[in-house]
PDB file of C-alpha atoms in Angstrom:
ATOM      1  CA  MET L   1      20.955 238.013   4.484  1.00 55.00           C
ATOM      2  CA  ASP L   2      23.955 240.421   3.899  1.00 65.00           C
ATOM      3  CA  ASP L   3      22.659 242.682   7.085  1.00 90.00           C
ATOM      4  CA  TRP L   4      22.988 238.557   9.519  1.00 96.00           C
ATOM      5  CA  PHE L   5      26.670 239.656  10.155  1.00 97.00           C
ATOM      6  CA  THR L   6      27.925 242.607  11.988  1.00 97.00           C
ATOM      7  CA  ILE L   7      31.988 244.232  11.363  1.00 98.00           C
ATOM      8  CA  ASP L   8      34.230 245.114  13.986  1.00 98.00           C
ATOM      9  CA  LYS L   9      37.544 245.338  13.685  1.00 98.00           C
ATOM     10  CA  ILE L  10      40.021 244.853  16.817  1.00 98.00           C
ATOM     11  CA  ASP L  11      42.927 245.953  15.076  1.00 97.00           C
ATOM     12  CA  ALA L  12      44.883 245.792  11.210  1.00 96.00           C
ATOM     13  CA  ASP L  13      44.299 242.387  10.216  1.00 97.00           C
ATOM     14  CA  THR L  14      42.037 240.742  13.361  1.00 98.00           C
ATOM     15  CA  TYR L  15      37.941 241.365  13.034  1.00 98.00           C
ATOM     16  CA  ILE L  16      35.009 240.253  14.721  1.00 98.00           C
ATOM     17  CA  ILE L  17      32.262 239.035  12.865  1.00 98.00           C
ATOM     18  CA  SER L  18      28.933 238.860  15.119  1.00 98.00           C
ATOM     19  CA  GLU L  19      25.308 237.515  14.928  1.00 98.00           C
ATOM     20  CA  TYR L  20      23.359 240.529  16.780  1.00 97.00           C
ATOM     21  CA  ARG L  21      20.087 239.252  15.390  1.00 96.00           C
ATOM     22  CA  HIS L  22      19.911 236.015  17.500  1.00 96.00           C
ATOM     23  CA  TRP L  23      19.477 236.674  21.174  1.00 96.00           C
ATOM     24  CA  GLU L  24      23.087 234.306  21.615  1.00 96.00           C
ATOM     25  CA  GLU L  25      25.252 237.218  20.030  1.00 97.00           C
ATOM     26  CA  THR L  26      27.609 234.290  18.871  1.00 98.00           C
ATOM     27  CA  HIS L  27      31.472 236.351  18.021  1.00 98.00           C
ATOM     28  CA  CYS L  28      33.578 234.533  16.093  1.00 98.00           C
ATOM     29  CA  TYR L  29      36.802 236.208  15.522  1.00 98.00           C
ATOM     30  CA  LEU L  30      38.898 236.700  11.489  1.00 98.00           C
ATOM     31  CA  LEU L  31      42.734 236.613  12.508  1.00 98.00           C
ATOM     32  CA  ASN L  32      45.075 237.037   9.441  1.00 98.00           C
ATOM     33  CA  GLY L  33      48.666 235.909   9.185  1.00 98.00           C
ATOM     34  CA  GLY L  34      51.338 236.417   6.995  1.00 97.00           C
ATOM     35  CA  LYS L  35      50.241 232.851   4.910  1.00 98.00           C
ATOM     36  CA  ARG L  36      46.571 232.247   6.168  1.00 98.00           C
ATOM     37  CA  SER L  37      43.904 232.810   7.976  1.00 98.00           C
ATOM     38  CA  LEU L  38      42.633 231.531  10.980  1.00 98.00           C
ATOM     39  CA  LEU L  39      38.676 231.777  11.951  1.00 98.00           C
ATOM     40  CA  ILE L  40      37.967 230.845  15.630  1.00 98.00           C
ATOM     41  CA  ASP L  41      34.451 229.863  15.696  1.00 98.00           C
ATOM     42  CA  THR L  42      31.718 230.366  12.647  1.00 98.00           C
ATOM     43  CA  GLY L  43      28.556 230.611  14.034  1.00 98.00           C
ATOM     44  CA  LEU L  44      25.108 229.105  14.096  1.00 97.00           C
ATOM     45  CA  GLY L  45      24.914 229.021  10.751  1.00 96.00           C
ATOM     46  CA  ILE L  46      22.168 230.424   9.710  1.00 96.00           C
ATOM     47  CA  CYS L  47      23.909 232.858   7.425  1.00 96.00           C
ATOM     48  CA  ASP L  48      27.167 232.379   4.550  1.00 97.00           C
ATOM     49  CA  ILE L  49      29.736 233.411   7.031  1.00 98.00           C
ATOM     50  CA  SER L  50      31.662 233.146   3.906  1.00 98.00           C
ATOM     51  CA  ARG L  51      30.895 235.866   2.049  1.00 96.00           C
ATOM     52  CA  PRO L  52      31.771 238.705   4.937  1.00 97.00           C
ATOM     53  CA  VAL L  53      35.469 236.756   5.884  1.00 98.00           C
ATOM     54  CA  SER L  54      36.356 236.596   1.913  1.00 97.00           C
ATOM     55  CA  ARG L  55      36.629 240.664   2.039  1.00 97.00           C
ATOM     56  CA  LEU L  56      38.581 240.530   5.295  1.00 98.00           C
ATOM     57  CA  THR L  57      40.930 238.537   3.454  1.00 98.00           C
ATOM     58  CA  GLU L  58      42.441 236.698   0.277  1.00 97.00           C
ATOM     59  CA  LYS L  59      44.074 233.845   2.319  1.00 98.00           C
ATOM     60  CA  PRO L  60      42.960 230.394   2.653  1.00 98.00           C
ATOM     61  CA  VAL L  61      41.490 230.013   5.963  1.00 98.00           C
ATOM     62  CA  THR L  62      41.406 227.740   8.815  1.00 98.00           C
ATOM     63  CA  ALA L  63      38.465 227.119  11.024  1.00 98.00           C
ATOM     64  CA  VAL L  64      38.708 225.998  14.470  1.00 98.00           C
ATOM     65  CA  ALA L  65      36.068 226.273  17.034  1.00 96.00           C
ATOM     66  CA  THR L  66      36.351 226.623  20.536  1.00 98.00           C
ATOM     67  CA  HIS L  67      33.845 223.756  21.421  1.00 98.00           C
ATOM     68  CA  ILE L  68      31.339 221.634  19.178  1.00 98.00           C
ATOM     69  CA  HIS L  69      27.909 223.241  20.008  1.00 97.00           C
ATOM     70  CA  TRP L  70      25.690 224.536  17.173  1.00 96.00           C
ATOM     71  CA  ASP L  71      26.677 227.775  17.407  1.00 97.00           C
ATOM     72  CA  HIS L  72      30.199 227.823  17.234  1.00 98.00           C
ATOM     73  CA  ILE L  73      30.309 225.944  14.345  1.00 98.00           C
ATOM     74  CA  GLY L  74      27.589 226.372  11.770  1.00 97.00           C
ATOM     75  CA  GLY L  75      29.689 227.832   9.561  1.00 98.00           C
ATOM     76  CA  HIS L  76      32.084 225.447   9.427  1.00 98.00           C
ATOM     77  CA  LYS L  77      30.579 223.264   6.104  1.00 97.00           C
ATOM     78  CA  TYR L  78      32.500 226.135   4.006  1.00 97.00           C
ATOM     79  CA  TYR L  79      35.466 225.359   5.812  1.00 98.00           C
ATOM     80  CA  PRO L  80      37.649 221.731   5.100  1.00 96.00           C
ATOM     81  CA  ASP L  81      40.207 222.741   6.923  1.00 98.00           C
ATOM     82  CA  PHE L  82      38.937 223.099  10.446  1.00 98.00           C
ATOM     83  CA  TYR L  83      40.817 221.622  14.158  1.00 98.00           C
ATOM     84  CA  ALA L  84      38.679 220.593  16.047  1.00 98.00           C
ATOM     85  CA  HIS L  85      39.739 219.025  19.637  1.00 98.00           C
ATOM     86  CA  ARG L  86      40.382 214.872  20.252  1.00 98.00           C
ATOM     87  CA  ALA L  87      37.406 215.166  23.489  1.00 98.00           C
ATOM     88  CA  GLU L  88      34.394 215.587  20.829  1.00 98.00           C
ATOM     89  CA  LEU L  89      34.988 214.030  18.039  1.00 98.00           C
ATOM     90  CA  SER L  90      32.412 211.836  18.172  1.00 98.00           C
ATOM     91  CA  TRP L  91      29.892 215.097  18.176  1.00 98.00           C
ATOM     92  CA  LEU L  92      30.642 215.223  14.527  1.00 98.00           C
ATOM     93  CA  GLU L  93      29.886 211.869  14.331  1.00 97.00           C
ATOM     94  CA  GLY L  94      26.807 211.835  14.950  1.00 95.00           C
ATOM     95  CA  GLY L  95      27.154 211.784  18.662  1.00 96.00           C
ATOM     96  CA  PHE L  96      26.237 215.053  20.109  1.00 96.00           C
ATOM     97  CA  PRO L  97      23.557 214.319  23.082  1.00 95.00           C
ATOM     98  CA  GLN L  98      21.065 216.219  22.328  1.00 95.00           C
ATOM     99  CA  PRO L  99      19.027 215.837  19.494  1.00 95.00           C
ATOM    100  CA  LEU L 100      18.433 217.685  16.158  1.00 96.00           C
ATOM    101  CA  GLU L 101      14.743 218.959  17.313  1.00 96.00           C
ATOM    102  CA  THR L 102      15.857 220.505  20.258  1.00 95.00           C
ATOM    103  CA  ILE L 103      18.725 222.083  18.617  1.00 95.00           C
ATOM    104  CA  LYS L 104      16.451 223.845  16.114  1.00 95.00           C
ATOM    105  CA  GLY L 105      14.367 224.884  18.969  1.00 94.00           C
ATOM    106  CA  TYR L 106      17.480 226.995  20.401  1.00 94.00           C
ATOM    107  CA  VAL L 107      18.399 228.524  16.511  1.00 93.00           C
ATOM    108  CA  THR L 108      14.420 230.270  16.254  1.00 93.00           C
ATOM    109  CA  GLU L 109      14.503 230.953  19.986  1.00 92.00           C
ATOM    110  CA  ARG L 110      14.971 234.611  19.905  1.00 93.00           C
ATOM    111  CA  CYS L 111      16.037 235.264  16.578  1.00 94.00           C
ATOM    112  CA  ARG L 112      15.127 237.456  13.942  1.00 93.00           C
ATOM    113  CA  LEU L 113      15.310 234.730  10.902  1.00 94.00           C
ATOM    114  CA  PRO L 114      15.682 236.565   7.455  1.00 93.00           C
ATOM    115  CA  ALA L 115      13.211 236.108   5.514  1.00 90.00           C
ATOM    116  CA  GLY L 116      12.281 232.879   3.932  1.00 89.00           C
ATOM    117  CA  TYR L 117      14.416 231.301   6.263  1.00 93.00           C
ATOM    118  CA  ASN L 118      13.241 227.728   6.635  1.00 94.00           C
ATOM    119  CA  ILE L 119      14.397 226.060   9.721  1.00 95.00           C
ATOM    120  CA  ASP L 120      13.896 222.280   8.448  1.00 94.00           C
ATOM    121  CA  SER L 121      17.067 222.845   6.154  1.00 93.00           C
ATOM    122  CA  TYR L 122      19.257 223.587   9.594  1.00 95.00           C
ATOM    123  CA  THR L 123      21.894 220.382  10.430  1.00 95.00           C
ATOM    124  CA  PHE L 124      23.821 219.946  12.581  1.00 96.00           C
ATOM    125  CA  PHE L 125      27.616 219.887  11.479  1.00 97.00           C
ATOM    126  CA  GLN L 126      29.558 216.497  10.815  1.00 97.00           C
ATOM    127  CA  GLY L 127      32.495 215.975   9.587  1.00 97.00           C
ATOM    128  CA  HIS L 128      35.987 215.224   9.696  1.00 97.00           C
ATOM    129  CA  PRO L 129      39.238 217.543  10.965  1.00 98.00           C
ATOM    130  CA  ALA L 130      41.877 217.913   9.055  1.00 98.00           C
ATOM    131  CA  ARG L 131      43.794 218.620  12.728  1.00 98.00           C
ATOM    132  CA  VAL L 132      42.710 217.425  15.398  1.00 98.00           C
ATOM    133  CA  LEU L 133      44.264 218.883  18.558  1.00 98.00           C
ATOM    134  CA  GLU L 134      44.814 218.125  22.074  1.00 97.00           C
ATOM    135  CA  GLY L 135      46.276 221.311  23.658  1.00 97.00           C
ATOM    136  CA  LYS L 136      49.196 222.804  24.563  1.00 96.00           C
ATOM    137  CA  GLU L 137      49.345 223.139  20.158  1.00 98.00           C
ATOM    138  CA  SER L 138      50.840 226.187  18.313  1.00 98.00           C
ATOM    139  CA  ILE L 139      48.668 227.766  15.045  1.00 98.00           C
ATOM    140  CA  ASP L 140      51.155 228.853  13.222  1.00 97.00           C
ATOM    141  CA  MET L 141      49.604 231.724  10.536  1.00 97.00           C
ATOM    142  CA  GLY L 142      53.164 233.763   9.672  1.00 97.00           C
ATOM    143  CA  GLY L 143      54.195 235.525  11.126  1.00 96.00           C
ATOM    144  CA  ARG L 144      51.351 235.234  13.764  1.00 98.00           C
ATOM    145  CA  ARG L 145      51.283 232.231  16.483  1.00 98.00           C
ATOM    146  CA  ILE L 146      48.214 231.357  18.723  1.00 98.00           C
ATOM    147  CA  GLU L 147      48.261 228.892  21.425  1.00 98.00           C
ATOM    148  CA  VAL L 148      45.689 226.222  21.671  1.00 98.00           C
ATOM    149  CA  LEU L 149      44.302 226.103  25.672  1.00 98.00           C
ATOM    150  CA  HIS L 150      42.271 223.140  26.759  1.00 98.00           C
ATOM    151  CA  THR L 151      40.208 224.649  28.742  1.00 98.00           C
ATOM    152  CA  PRO L 152      37.115 221.880  29.823  1.00 98.00           C
ATOM    153  CA  GLY L 153      34.240 222.315  32.174  1.00 98.00           C
ATOM    154  CA  HIS L 154      31.892 223.860  29.301  1.00 98.00           C
ATOM    155  CA  SER L 155      32.467 221.009  27.496  1.00 98.00           C
ATOM    156  CA  PRO L 156      34.904 218.465  27.318  1.00 98.00           C
ATOM    157  CA  GLY L 157      36.607 219.742  23.842  1.00 98.00           C
ATOM    158  CA  HIS L 158      36.472 223.316  24.933  1.00 98.00           C
ATOM    159  CA  MET L 159      39.468 225.479  23.875  1.00 98.00           C
ATOM    160  CA  CYS L 160      40.572 228.958  24.644  1.00 98.00           C
ATOM    161  CA  PHE L 161      43.079 230.844  21.775  1.00 98.00           C
ATOM    162  CA  TRP L 162      45.723 232.591  23.404  1.00 98.00           C
ATOM    163  CA  GLU L 163      47.761 234.938  21.692  1.00 98.00           C
ATOM    164  CA  PRO L 164      50.720 235.876  23.929  1.00 98.00           C
ATOM    165  CA  ASP L 165      52.518 238.695  21.378  1.00 97.00           C
ATOM    166  CA  ARG L 166      49.900 240.892  21.504  1.00 98.00           C
ATOM    167  CA  GLY L 167      47.679 240.122  24.975  1.00 98.00           C
ATOM    168  CA  TYR L 168      45.132 238.229  23.322  1.00 98.00           C
ATOM    169  CA  LEU L 169      42.446 235.376  24.865  1.00 98.00           C
ATOM    170  CA  PHE L 170      39.706 234.494  23.016  1.00 98.00           C
ATOM    171  CA  THR L 171      37.798 233.007  25.581  1.00 98.00           C
ATOM    172  CA  GLY L 172      34.843 230.998  23.982  1.00 98.00           C
ATOM    173  CA  ASP L 173      31.957 229.911  26.092  1.00 98.00           C
ATOM    174  CA  LEU L 174      34.833 229.468  28.974  1.00 98.00           C
ATOM    175  CA  ALA L 175      33.560 233.411  30.409  1.00 98.00           C
ATOM    176  CA  TYR L 176      31.555 236.180  28.712  1.00 98.00           C
ATOM    177  CA  LYS L 177      29.389 237.899  30.331  1.00 98.00           C
ATOM    178  CA  GLY L 178      25.915 236.776  30.656  1.00 97.00           C
ATOM    179  CA  ALA L 179      24.893 233.281  32.534  1.00 97.00           C
ATOM    180  CA  LEU L 180      27.416 230.695  32.134  1.00 97.00           C
ATOM    181  CA  THR L 181      25.874 227.140  31.335  1.00 92.00           C
ATOM    182  CA  THR L 182      27.636 224.752  33.367  1.00 95.00           C
ATOM    183  CA  TYR L 183      23.828 222.514  33.871  1.00 95.00           C
ATOM    184  CA  PHE L 184      24.337 220.124  31.033  1.00 94.00           C
ATOM    185  CA  PRO L 185      25.637 216.428  31.787  1.00 95.00           C
ATOM    186  CA  SER L 186      28.083 217.652  29.336  1.00 96.00           C
ATOM    187  CA  THR L 187      29.682 219.750  31.538  1.00 98.00           C
ATOM    188  CA  ASP L 188      32.109 219.837  34.269  1.00 98.00           C
ATOM    189  CA  PRO L 189      31.688 222.773  36.965  1.00 98.00           C
ATOM    190  CA  ALA L 190      34.917 220.771  38.938  1.00 98.00           C
ATOM    191  CA  ALA L 191      36.890 221.358  35.476  1.00 98.00           C
ATOM    192  CA  TYR L 192      35.811 224.576  34.599  1.00 98.00           C
ATOM    193  CA  LEU L 193      37.423 226.281  37.497  1.00 98.00           C
ATOM    194  CA  ARG L 194      40.549 224.385  36.760  1.00 98.00           C
ATOM    195  CA  SER L 195      40.357 225.966  33.279  1.00 98.00           C
ATOM    196  CA  LEU L 196      39.322 229.259  34.994  1.00 98.00           C
ATOM    197  CA  GLU L 197      42.370 229.484  37.327  1.00 98.00           C
ATOM    198  CA  ARG L 198      44.449 228.157  34.213  1.00 98.00           C
ATOM    199  CA  VAL L 199      43.482 231.517  31.860  1.00 98.00           C
ATOM    200  CA  ALA L 200      42.805 233.376  35.206  1.00 98.00           C
ATOM    201  CA  ALA L 201      47.341 233.293  35.398  1.00 98.00           C
ATOM    202  CA  LEU L 202      47.359 234.909  31.596  1.00 98.00           C
ATOM    203  CA  PRO L 203      49.457 238.152  31.797  1.00 98.00           C
ATOM    204  CA  ALA L 204      45.946 239.204  28.967  1.00 98.00           C
ATOM    205  CA  SER L 205      45.747 242.433  27.824  1.00 98.00           C
ATOM    206  CA  ARG L 206      42.509 241.862  25.772  1.00 98.00           C
ATOM    207  CA  LEU L 207      39.775 239.533  27.132  1.00 98.00           C
ATOM    208  CA  PHE L 208      37.711 238.407  23.273  1.00 98.00           C
ATOM    209  CA  PRO L 209      34.403 236.431  24.101  1.00 98.00           C
ATOM    210  CA  GLY L 210      31.409 234.142  22.343  1.00 98.00           C
ATOM    211  CA  HIS L 211      29.123 235.976  23.111  1.00 98.00           C
ATOM    212  CA  HIS L 212      26.850 239.225  24.390  1.00 98.00           C
ATOM    213  CA  THR L 213      28.952 242.409  24.921  1.00 98.00           C
ATOM    214  CA  LEU L 214      32.353 243.035  23.907  1.00 98.00           C
ATOM    215  CA  ASP L 215      32.957 245.208  26.653  1.00 97.00           C
ATOM    216  CA  ILE L 216      34.397 243.174  28.939  1.00 98.00           C
ATOM    217  CA  ALA L 217      38.356 243.198  30.017  1.00 98.00           C
ATOM    218  CA  PRO L 218      40.543 240.625  31.914  1.00 98.00           C
ATOM    219  CA  GLU L 219      39.669 241.006  35.075  1.00 98.00           C
ATOM    220  CA  ILE L 220      36.658 239.051  34.996  1.00 98.00           C
ATOM    221  CA  LEU L 221      38.604 236.193  35.079  1.00 98.00           C
ATOM    222  CA  LEU L 222      39.442 236.367  38.523  1.00 98.00           C
ATOM    223  CA  ARG L 223      36.420 237.007  39.785  1.00 98.00           C
ATOM    224  CA  MET L 224      35.040 234.101  38.112  1.00 98.00           C
ATOM    225  CA  ARG L 225      37.554 231.924  39.603  1.00 98.00           C
ATOM    226  CA  ASP L 226      37.374 233.153  43.372  1.00 98.00           C
ATOM    227  CA  ALA L 227      33.692 233.155  42.797  1.00 98.00           C
ATOM    228  CA  PHE L 228      33.770 229.924  41.550  1.00 98.00           C
ATOM    229  CA  ARG L 229      36.670 228.774  44.657  1.00 98.00           C
ATOM    230  CA  GLN L 230      33.869 229.788  46.971  1.00 98.00           C
ATOM    231  CA  LEU L 231      31.233 227.966  45.230  1.00 98.00           C
ATOM    232  CA  GLU L 232      33.669 225.087  45.633  1.00 98.00           C
ATOM    233  CA  GLY L 233      34.675 225.345  49.050  1.00 98.00           C
ATOM    234  CA  LYS L 234      30.543 225.683  50.117  1.00 98.00           C
ATOM    235  CA  GLY L 235      29.847 221.614  48.166  1.00 98.00           C
ATOM    236  CA  LEU L 236      27.988 223.881  45.431  1.00 98.00           C
ATOM    237  CA  LEU L 237      30.126 223.504  42.669  1.00 98.00           C
ATOM    238  CA  ARG L 238      27.529 220.675  42.069  1.00 98.00           C
ATOM    239  CA  HIS L 239      25.269 220.257  38.729  1.00 98.00           C
ATOM    240  CA  GLY L 240      21.891 220.857  40.552  1.00 97.00           C
ATOM    241  CA  ALA L 241      23.198 223.627  43.135  1.00 98.00           C
ATOM    242  CA  GLY L 242      20.986 226.458  41.722  1.00 97.00           C
ATOM    243  CA  THR L 243      21.929 229.375  40.043  1.00 98.00           C
ATOM    244  CA  PHE L 244      24.545 231.972  41.759  1.00 98.00           C
ATOM    245  CA  SER L 245      24.796 235.710  39.903  1.00 98.00           C
ATOM    246  CA  TYR L 246      27.640 237.943  40.874  1.00 98.00           C
ATOM    247  CA  GLY L 247      25.980 241.569  38.680  1.00 97.00           C
ATOM    248  CA  ASP L 248      27.377 241.309  35.414  1.00 97.00           C
ATOM    249  CA  TRP L 249      27.977 237.672  34.735  1.00 98.00           C
ATOM    250  CA  SER L 250      26.132 234.636  36.808  1.00 98.00           C
ATOM    251  CA  VAL L 251      26.305 230.631  36.682  1.00 98.00           C
ATOM    252  CA  ARG L 252      23.530 228.474  36.412  1.00 97.00           C
ATOM    253  CA  LEU L 253      24.339 224.737  38.059  1.00 97.00           C
TER     254      LEU L 253
END
């Protein structure tokens, strides 16, 4: 199972841990500070993400999810010191709005599972966070500070993480190249636009998405914001409006 994760280095103390053997190509990010490390998202949970993490840091690790979806919290079981947004606490207590069998289908879809892996053993992580977030908090790792942005739309408690000193913006499922998901009942297209307007105003120098290609520039936030504004102006920023394509990204409403 050692080949499940792919490691890329952003700088001397920032790493990308990716799951390219699943179609969603989920990216997790390890940020090492002077006193502790922050792990943004923990992937599907098919393989043990703590193994590659332990090779990249010797500091205590805090996990934080951009949102409480199966493909972002699968490795939380290895990190009892984790943070979550208040709006999604019920999803960590048995209230996720999709059944486990449906989630197992998402996990196995277009996935090269490790030899001998038994999908019947898959669980949706449940637990109680060490810290409940609302947005506007600052996470201090010792000489390195991350700002928490509440960016609902893809999910009620979705968060982006902004590192102003380096110009890094970790966008989770708010922005990536590919098909954005805004059609589930738990999504909110109007809130999605407000969140895009907020992050598009940041002076980001680099964008780090939750899925797919890492070749993504901050200018995509402006294009997404403008497209959502146009859909809103036409009365199409609503569930059931359809799928709209914009070259390197699309949105299904």
